[in-house]
Amino acid sequence: MKVVITGFSGFVGTNLSHYLEQANCEIQSLSLRNDNWKETIDLKADAVIHLAGKAHDLKKTSNAEAYFEVNYELTKKIYDCFLKSESEVFVYMSSVKAVKDIVEGVLTEEDVPTPVTAYGQSKLKAEHYILNNIPPNKRVYILRPCMIHGPGNKGNLNLLFQLVSKGFPWPLGSFQNQRSFLSIENLCFVIQELLHQKTIPSGVYNVADDVSLSTNNVIELLGESLGKKSRIWKVPAHWIKTIAKSGDYLHLPLNTERLHKLTENYVVSNHKIVKAIQKPMPVSSREGLMITFTSFR
Ligand SMILES: NC(=O)c1ccc[n+]([C@@H]2O[C@H](COP(=O)([O-])OP(=O)(O)OC[C@H]3O[C@@H](n4cnc5c(N)ncnc54)[C@H](OP(=O)(O)O)[C@@H]3O)[C@@H](O)[C@H]2O)c1
């Protein structure tokens, strides 16, 4: 099977290309950084996986137009190209953030999207464009992954790993939260199944591991992966919140936004995709995290 992948040099692209190559797919790595891609894209490939996107920028240095330019305009261009091509399958990597920034309960595909950030809004606009133009002879999948982790991931999990490995105590133990993660292994598996199973209907699918975990669970797992007991301190939440507020002004590593990221609830249901694939996710939430933590060493 021939597959075109955009955004191949990124975290997901690197892992997915490797995974699909192992499964005997022939990959065309397509950068959308300049307009040459329109001449080089393989219009006879079996599938197009569109990963290229402007990621959520926690430093808030980008303006809203930059998100719409990449996440909407570029998606529109490559999707139009797919519609004219002989390719049968299109996979668009959207995000759960296209739906909600704050989740109460469990996020499903039935939730009405109300994204607040330019990142989420630009992803949602691209989703709408695609959903309004799905021809009957092609299969089109919009995936909404939650936080993805795996080898090469430089996000908050890597930060936590550095903290625990250096023996620092985790001071946010008094915060009780529950959140979903997505192992790159499970994401690659889902994409491979979508490429091969021709009866899975086009549409929007959340992607997450089976079980959600608290940040305290994650800290314990980090300790296990390092062969030592994690130190979890239950510093009163109101003290931590005060420190985080000072961090907003004094530019400390802990500020309100990072505190929110580390302690928020964000549980995502994967029932629709698991039911569609009719196979269980290959790795459990714990196993996936252990694989990622081992890769950080
Ligand atoms: N990581 C997560 O937790 C997560 C969660 C939900 C959704 N997603 C989505 O999944 C996709 C892949 O995520 P990732 O973590 O692999 O992101 P990443 O590491 O930031 O890689 C994104 C890729 O997009 C391409 N890109 C970025 N800006 C571009 C621009 N201005 N013009 C053209 N191409 C540009 C680049 O590919 P090239 O330079 O190779 O062309 C880059 O390597 C993204 O669309 C992201 O929004 C990620």
CSV table of C-alpha atoms and ligand atoms in Angstrom, one decimal:
chain,number,residue,atom,x,y,z
A,1,MET,CA,0.0,0.0,0.0
A,2,LYS,CA,1.3,3.5,-0.9
A,3,VAL,CA,0.6,6.2,1.7
A,4,VAL,CA,1.3,10.0,1.5
A,5,ILE,CA,2.1,11.5,4.9
A,6,THR,CA,2.3,15.2,5.6
A,7,GLY,CA,4.0,16.6,8.7
A,8,PHE,CA,6.3,13.5,8.6
A,9,SER,CA,9.2,15.2,10.4
A,10,GLY,CA,7.1,15.9,13.5
A,11,PHE,CA,6.6,13.7,16.6
A,12,VAL,CA,3.6,11.7,15.2
A,13,GLY,CA,5.0,11.6,11.6
A,14,THR,CA,8.3,10.1,12.6
A,15,ASN,CA,6.7,7.4,14.7
A,16,LEU,CA,3.9,6.7,12.2
A,17,SER,CA,6.2,6.5,9.2
A,18,HIS,CA,8.3,3.9,11.0
A,19,TYR,CA,5.3,1.9,12.1
A,20,LEU,CA,3.7,1.8,8.6
A,21,GLU,CA,7.0,1.0,6.9
A,22,GLN,CA,7.3,-2.0,9.3
A,23,ALA,CA,3.9,-3.0,8.0
A,24,ASN,CA,5.1,-3.0,4.4
A,25,CYS,CA,3.6,0.4,3.4
A,26,GLU,CA,5.5,2.5,0.9
A,27,ILE,CA,5.6,6.1,2.4
A,28,GLN,CA,5.8,9.4,0.5
A,29,SER,CA,6.9,12.0,3.0
A,30,LEU,CA,5.4,15.2,1.9
A,31,SER,CA,6.3,18.6,3.4
A,32,LEU,CA,3.8,21.3,2.9
A,33,ARG,CA,6.3,24.0,3.8
A,34,ASN,CA,6.4,25.4,0.2
A,35,ASP,CA,4.0,25.1,-2.8
A,36,ASN,CA,6.2,22.5,-4.6
A,37,TRP,CA,4.2,19.7,-2.9
A,38,LYS,CA,1.4,20.2,-5.5
A,39,GLU,CA,3.8,18.9,-8.2
A,40,THR,CA,5.4,16.2,-6.2
A,41,ILE,CA,2.4,14.6,-4.4
A,42,ASP,CA,1.7,11.0,-5.6
A,43,LEU,CA,-1.8,11.2,-6.9
A,44,LYS,CA,-2.0,7.5,-7.4
A,45,ALA,CA,-1.2,6.7,-3.7
A,46,ASP,CA,-3.8,4.6,-1.9
A,47,ALA,CA,-4.1,7.0,1.1
A,48,VAL,CA,-3.2,10.4,2.3
A,49,ILE,CA,-2.6,11.0,6.1
A,50,HIS,CA,-2.6,14.7,6.9
A,51,LEU,CA,-0.6,15.3,10.1
A,52,ALA,CA,0.9,18.7,9.3
A,53,GLY,CA,-0.4,21.3,11.6
A,54,LYS,CA,0.4,24.2,13.8
A,55,ALA,CA,0.5,22.9,17.4
A,56,HIS,CA,-1.1,24.5,20.4
A,57,ASP,CA,1.5,27.2,21.4
A,58,LEU,CA,1.6,27.4,25.2
A,59,LYS,CA,3.9,30.4,25.0
A,60,LYS,CA,1.2,32.3,23.1
A,61,THR,CA,3.6,33.8,20.7
A,62,SER,CA,1.6,33.1,17.5
A,63,ASN,CA,-1.4,35.1,16.3
A,64,ALA,CA,-4.7,33.5,15.4
A,65,GLU,CA,-4.2,33.9,11.6
A,66,ALA,CA,-1.2,31.7,11.7
A,67,TYR,CA,-3.3,28.8,13.1
A,68,PHE,CA,-6.0,29.3,10.4
A,69,GLU,CA,-3.4,29.6,7.7
A,70,VAL,CA,-1.8,26.2,8.5
A,71,ASN,CA,-4.6,24.2,10.2
A,72,TYR,CA,-7.5,25.3,7.9
A,73,GLU,CA,-6.1,26.8,4.6
A,74,LEU,CA,-3.4,24.1,4.1
A,75,THR,CA,-5.9,21.3,5.1
A,76,LYS,CA,-8.4,22.6,2.5
A,77,LYS,CA,-5.7,22.6,-0.2
A,78,ILE,CA,-4.5,19.1,0.5
A,79,TYR,CA,-8.0,17.8,0.8
A,80,ASP,CA,-9.0,19.3,-2.5
A,81,CYS,CA,-6.0,17.7,-4.0
A,82,PHE,CA,-7.1,14.3,-2.5
A,83,LEU,CA,-10.6,14.7,-4.0
A,84,LYS,CA,-9.1,15.0,-7.5
A,85,SER,CA,-6.6,12.1,-6.9
A,86,GLU,CA,-7.0,8.4,-7.2
A,87,SER,CA,-6.5,8.0,-3.5
A,88,GLU,CA,-9.2,6.2,-1.7
A,89,VAL,CA,-8.6,7.1,2.0
A,90,PHE,CA,-8.0,10.4,3.7
A,91,VAL,CA,-7.0,10.7,7.4
A,92,TYR,CA,-7.1,14.1,9.0
A,93,MET,CA,-5.4,14.6,12.4
A,94,SER,CA,-7.7,17.0,14.2
A,95,SER,CA,-7.7,17.2,18.0
A,96,VAL,CA,-10.0,16.9,21.0
A,97,LYS,CA,-9.3,20.6,21.4
A,98,ALA,CA,-11.5,21.2,18.3
A,99,VAL,CA,-14.4,20.4,20.6
A,100,LYS,CA,-13.6,21.5,24.2
A,101,ASP,CA,-10.9,23.2,26.2
A,102,ILE,CA,-12.5,22.1,29.5
A,103,VAL,CA,-14.2,18.8,29.8
A,104,GLU,CA,-16.8,17.9,32.4
A,105,GLY,CA,-17.6,14.2,32.5
A,106,VAL,CA,-16.5,12.3,29.5
A,107,LEU,CA,-15.9,13.8,26.0
A,108,THR,CA,-17.7,11.9,23.2
A,109,GLU,CA,-18.2,12.5,19.5
A,110,GLU,CA,-21.8,13.7,20.4
A,111,ASP,CA,-20.5,16.8,22.3
A,112,VAL,CA,-21.3,20.1,20.6
A,113,PRO,CA,-17.9,21.8,19.7
A,114,THR,CA,-17.3,25.1,21.4
A,115,PRO,CA,-13.5,25.6,21.0
A,116,VAL,CA,-12.1,28.8,22.6
A,117,THR,CA,-8.5,28.8,21.2
A,118,ALA,CA,-7.4,29.6,17.7
A,119,TYR,CA,-5.9,26.2,17.6
A,120,GLY,CA,-9.2,24.4,18.3
A,121,GLN,CA,-11.2,26.8,16.1
A,122,SER,CA,-8.9,26.3,13.1
A,123,LYS,CA,-9.0,22.5,13.5
A,124,LEU,CA,-12.8,22.6,13.7
A,125,LYS,CA,-13.1,24.8,10.6
A,126,ALA,CA,-11.0,22.3,8.7
A,127,GLU,CA,-13.2,19.4,10.0
A,128,HIS,CA,-16.3,21.2,8.7
A,129,TYR,CA,-14.8,21.7,5.3
A,130,ILE,CA,-13.9,18.0,5.0
A,131,LEU,CA,-17.3,16.7,6.4
A,132,ASN,CA,-19.2,18.8,3.9
A,133,ASN,CA,-17.3,17.3,0.9
A,134,ILE,CA,-17.1,13.5,1.4
A,135,PRO,CA,-17.6,11.7,-1.9
A,136,PRO,CA,-19.3,8.3,-1.7
A,137,ASN,CA,-16.5,6.4,-3.4
A,138,LYS,CA,-13.8,7.5,-0.8
A,139,ARG,CA,-13.3,6.9,2.9
A,140,VAL,CA,-12.5,10.0,5.0
A,141,TYR,CA,-11.6,9.8,8.7
A,142,ILE,CA,-11.3,12.8,11.1
A,143,LEU,CA,-9.4,11.7,14.1
A,144,ARG,CA,-9.5,13.7,17.4
A,145,PRO,CA,-6.7,12.4,19.5
A,146,CYS,CA,-6.2,13.5,23.1
A,147,MET,CA,-2.6,14.1,24.4
A,148,ILE,CA,-0.3,11.8,22.5
A,149,HIS,CA,2.8,10.4,24.1
A,150,GLY,CA,5.7,8.2,22.8
A,151,PRO,CA,9.4,8.2,22.0
A,152,GLY,CA,10.6,11.7,21.0
A,153,ASN,CA,7.8,13.5,22.8
A,154,LYS,CA,9.1,16.7,24.5
A,155,GLY,CA,5.9,17.7,26.3
A,156,ASN,CA,4.9,17.8,30.0
A,157,LEU,CA,5.5,14.1,30.5
A,158,ASN,CA,9.1,14.5,29.6
A,159,LEU,CA,9.3,17.4,32.1
A,160,LEU,CA,7.7,15.2,34.8
A,161,PHE,CA,10.2,12.5,34.0
A,162,GLN,CA,13.1,14.9,34.6
A,163,LEU,CA,11.6,16.0,37.9
A,164,VAL,CA,11.1,12.4,39.3
A,165,SER,CA,14.4,11.1,37.9
A,166,LYS,CA,16.3,13.8,39.7
A,167,GLY,CA,14.6,12.8,43.0
A,168,PHE,CA,12.4,16.0,43.3
A,169,PRO,CA,9.1,15.4,45.2
A,170,TRP,CA,5.9,16.0,43.4
A,171,PRO,CA,4.1,18.8,45.3
A,172,LEU,CA,0.7,18.7,43.6
A,173,GLY,CA,-0.5,15.5,45.3
A,174,SER,CA,-3.5,17.2,46.9
A,175,PHE,CA,-5.0,17.8,43.4
A,176,GLN,CA,-7.3,14.9,42.3
A,177,ASN,CA,-7.9,14.7,38.6
A,178,GLN,CA,-8.5,12.2,35.9
A,179,ARG,CA,-7.3,12.5,32.3
A,180,SER,CA,-7.0,10.5,29.1
A,181,PHE,CA,-3.7,9.8,27.3
A,182,LEU,CA,-3.0,8.3,24.0
A,183,SER,CA,0.0,6.0,23.4
A,184,ILE,CA,1.6,6.6,20.0
A,185,GLU,CA,1.4,2.8,19.6
A,186,ASN,CA,-2.4,2.8,19.9
A,187,LEU,CA,-2.7,5.8,17.5
A,188,CYS,CA,-0.5,4.1,14.8
A,189,PHE,CA,-2.6,0.9,15.3
A,190,VAL,CA,-5.9,2.8,14.8
A,191,ILE,CA,-4.6,4.5,11.6
A,192,GLN,CA,-3.3,1.2,10.2
A,193,GLU,CA,-6.7,-0.4,10.8
A,194,LEU,CA,-8.5,2.5,9.1
A,195,LEU,CA,-6.3,2.1,6.1
A,196,HIS,CA,-7.0,-1.6,5.7
A,197,GLN,CA,-10.6,-2.1,6.9
A,198,LYS,CA,-12.7,-1.0,4.0
A,199,THR,CA,-16.1,-1.2,5.9
A,200,ILE,CA,-15.3,1.4,8.6
A,201,PRO,CA,-17.6,4.3,7.8
A,202,SER,CA,-16.3,7.8,7.2
A,203,GLY,CA,-16.7,10.2,10.0
A,204,VAL,CA,-15.3,11.7,13.2
A,205,TYR,CA,-13.6,9.5,15.8
A,206,ASN,CA,-12.0,10.4,19.2
A,207,VAL,CA,-8.8,8.5,19.9
A,208,ALA,CA,-7.6,7.8,23.4
A,209,ASP,CA,-6.3,4.9,25.5
A,210,ASP,CA,-8.9,2.8,27.3
A,211,VAL,CA,-8.4,4.0,30.8
A,212,SER,CA,-7.9,7.5,32.2
A,213,LEU,CA,-5.4,8.2,34.9
A,214,SER,CA,-4.7,10.9,37.5
A,215,THR,CA,-1.5,12.9,37.4
A,216,ASN,CA,-0.6,11.2,40.8
A,217,ASN,CA,-1.0,7.8,39.0
A,218,VAL,CA,1.4,9.0,36.3
A,219,ILE,CA,4.0,10.2,38.9
A,220,GLU,CA,3.8,6.7,40.6
A,221,LEU,CA,4.3,5.0,37.2
A,222,LEU,CA,7.3,7.3,36.5
A,223,GLY,CA,8.8,6.1,39.8
A,224,GLU,CA,8.2,2.5,38.8
A,225,SER,CA,9.8,2.9,35.4
A,226,LEU,CA,12.9,4.4,37.2
A,227,GLY,CA,12.9,1.6,39.8
A,228,LYS,CA,12.3,4.0,42.7
A,229,LYS,CA,9.4,5.2,44.8
A,230,SER,CA,8.0,8.6,43.8
A,231,ARG,CA,7.7,11.2,46.5
A,232,ILE,CA,4.2,12.7,46.4
A,233,TRP,CA,3.7,15.7,48.7
A,234,LYS,CA,0.2,16.9,49.4
A,235,VAL,CA,0.9,20.6,49.7
A,236,PRO,CA,-2.5,22.4,50.4
A,237,ALA,CA,-4.0,23.3,47.0
A,238,HIS,CA,-4.6,27.0,48.0
A,239,TRP,CA,-0.9,27.5,48.7
A,240,ILE,CA,0.0,26.0,45.3
A,241,LYS,CA,-2.6,28.2,43.6
A,242,THR,CA,-1.1,31.3,45.2
A,243,ILE,CA,2.4,30.3,44.1
A,244,ALA,CA,1.1,29.7,40.6
A,245,LYS,CA,-0.5,33.2,40.5
A,246,SER,CA,2.8,34.7,41.5
A,247,GLY,CA,4.4,32.7,38.7
A,248,ASP,CA,2.3,34.5,36.2
A,249,TYR,CA,4.0,37.8,37.1
A,250,LEU,CA,7.4,36.6,38.1
A,251,HIS,CA,7.8,34.1,35.2
A,252,LEU,CA,8.3,31.1,37.4
A,253,PRO,CA,8.3,27.6,36.0
A,254,LEU,CA,4.9,27.1,37.8
A,255,ASN,CA,2.2,29.5,36.6
A,256,THR,CA,-1.6,29.3,36.4
A,257,GLU,CA,-1.7,27.8,32.9
A,258,ARG,CA,0.9,25.1,33.7
A,259,LEU,CA,-0.9,24.2,37.0
A,260,HIS,CA,-4.1,23.9,35.1
A,261,LYS,CA,-2.4,21.6,32.4
A,262,LEU,CA,-0.9,19.4,35.1
A,263,THR,CA,-4.1,19.0,37.2
A,264,GLU,CA,-7.0,19.4,34.8
A,265,ASN,CA,-9.7,16.7,34.2
A,266,TYR,CA,-9.9,15.7,30.5
A,267,VAL,CA,-11.5,12.3,30.0
A,268,VAL,CA,-12.1,11.2,26.4
A,269,SER,CA,-14.2,8.2,25.3
A,270,ASN,CA,-12.7,5.9,22.7
A,271,HIS,CA,-15.8,3.7,22.4
A,272,LYS,CA,-16.7,4.7,18.9
A,273,ILE,CA,-13.3,4.0,17.3
A,274,VAL,CA,-12.9,0.7,19.3
A,275,LYS,CA,-16.3,-0.5,18.2
A,276,ALA,CA,-15.6,0.5,14.6
A,277,ILE,CA,-12.3,-1.4,14.5
A,278,GLN,CA,-13.7,-4.4,16.4
A,279,LYS,CA,-10.3,-5.1,17.9
A,280,PRO,CA,-8.9,-4.0,21.3
A,281,MET,CA,-6.2,-1.3,21.6
A,282,PRO,CA,-2.9,-3.1,21.6
A,283,VAL,CA,-1.4,-1.5,24.7
A,284,SER,CA,-3.0,-0.5,28.0
A,285,SER,CA,-2.7,3.0,29.3
A,286,ARG,CA,-0.1,1.8,31.8
A,287,GLU,CA,1.9,-0.2,29.3
A,288,GLY,CA,1.9,2.7,26.8
A,289,LEU,CA,3.2,5.2,29.5
A,290,MET,CA,5.9,2.7,30.6
A,291,ILE,CA,7.1,2.4,27.0
A,292,THR,CA,7.3,6.2,26.7
A,293,PHE,CA,9.1,6.6,30.0
A,294,THR,CA,11.6,4.0,29.1
A,295,SER,CA,12.3,5.9,25.9
A,296,PHE,CA,13.1,9.1,28.0
A,297,ARG,CA,16.1,7.5,29.7
B,1,LIG,N1,1.0,15.7,19.8
B,1,LIG,C1,-0.2,15.7,20.4
B,1,LIG,O1,-0.4,15.5,21.6
B,1,LIG,C2,-1.4,16.0,19.5
B,1,LIG,C3,-2.7,15.8,20.0
B,1,LIG,C4,-3.8,16.1,19.2
B,1,LIG,C5,-3.6,16.4,17.9
B,1,LIG,N2,-2.4,16.5,17.4
B,1,LIG,C6,-2.2,16.9,16.0
B,1,LIG,O2,-1.5,15.9,15.3
B,1,LIG,C7,-0.7,16.4,14.3
B,1,LIG,C8,0.8,16.0,14.5
B,1,LIG,O3,1.2,16.4,15.8
B,1,LIG,P1,2.7,16.4,16.2
B,1,LIG,O4,2.8,16.3,17.7
B,1,LIG,O5,3.5,15.4,15.4
B,1,LIG,O6,3.2,17.8,15.8
B,1,LIG,P2,4.6,18.4,15.5
B,1,LIG,O7,5.7,17.6,16.1
B,1,LIG,O8,4.6,19.9,15.8
B,1,LIG,O9,4.7,18.3,13.9
B,1,LIG,C9,3.8,19.0,13.0
B,1,LIG,C10,4.3,19.0,11.6
B,1,LIG,O10,3.5,19.9,10.9
B,1,LIG,C11,4.2,20.5,9.9
B,1,LIG,N3,4.1,21.9,9.9
B,1,LIG,C12,4.1,22.7,11.0
B,1,LIG,N4,3.9,24.0,10.6
B,1,LIG,C13,3.8,24.0,9.3
B,1,LIG,C14,3.6,25.0,8.3
B,1,LIG,N5,3.6,26.3,8.7
B,1,LIG,N6,3.5,24.7,7.0
B,1,LIG,C15,3.6,23.4,6.7
B,1,LIG,N7,3.7,22.4,7.5
B,1,LIG,C16,3.9,22.7,8.8
B,1,LIG,C17,5.7,20.1,10.1
B,1,LIG,O11,6.0,19.1,9.2
B,1,LIG,P3,7.2,19.1,8.0
B,1,LIG,O12,8.1,20.2,8.4
B,1,LIG,O13,7.7,17.8,8.0
B,1,LIG,O14,6.4,19.4,6.8
B,1,LIG,C18,5.7,19.5,11.5
B,1,LIG,O15,6.7,18.5,11.6
B,1,LIG,C19,-0.8,17.9,14.3
B,1,LIG,O16,-1.8,18.3,13.3
B,1,LIG,C20,-1.4,18.2,15.7
B,1,LIG,O17,-2.2,19.3,15.7
B,1,LIG,C21,-1.3,16.3,18.1
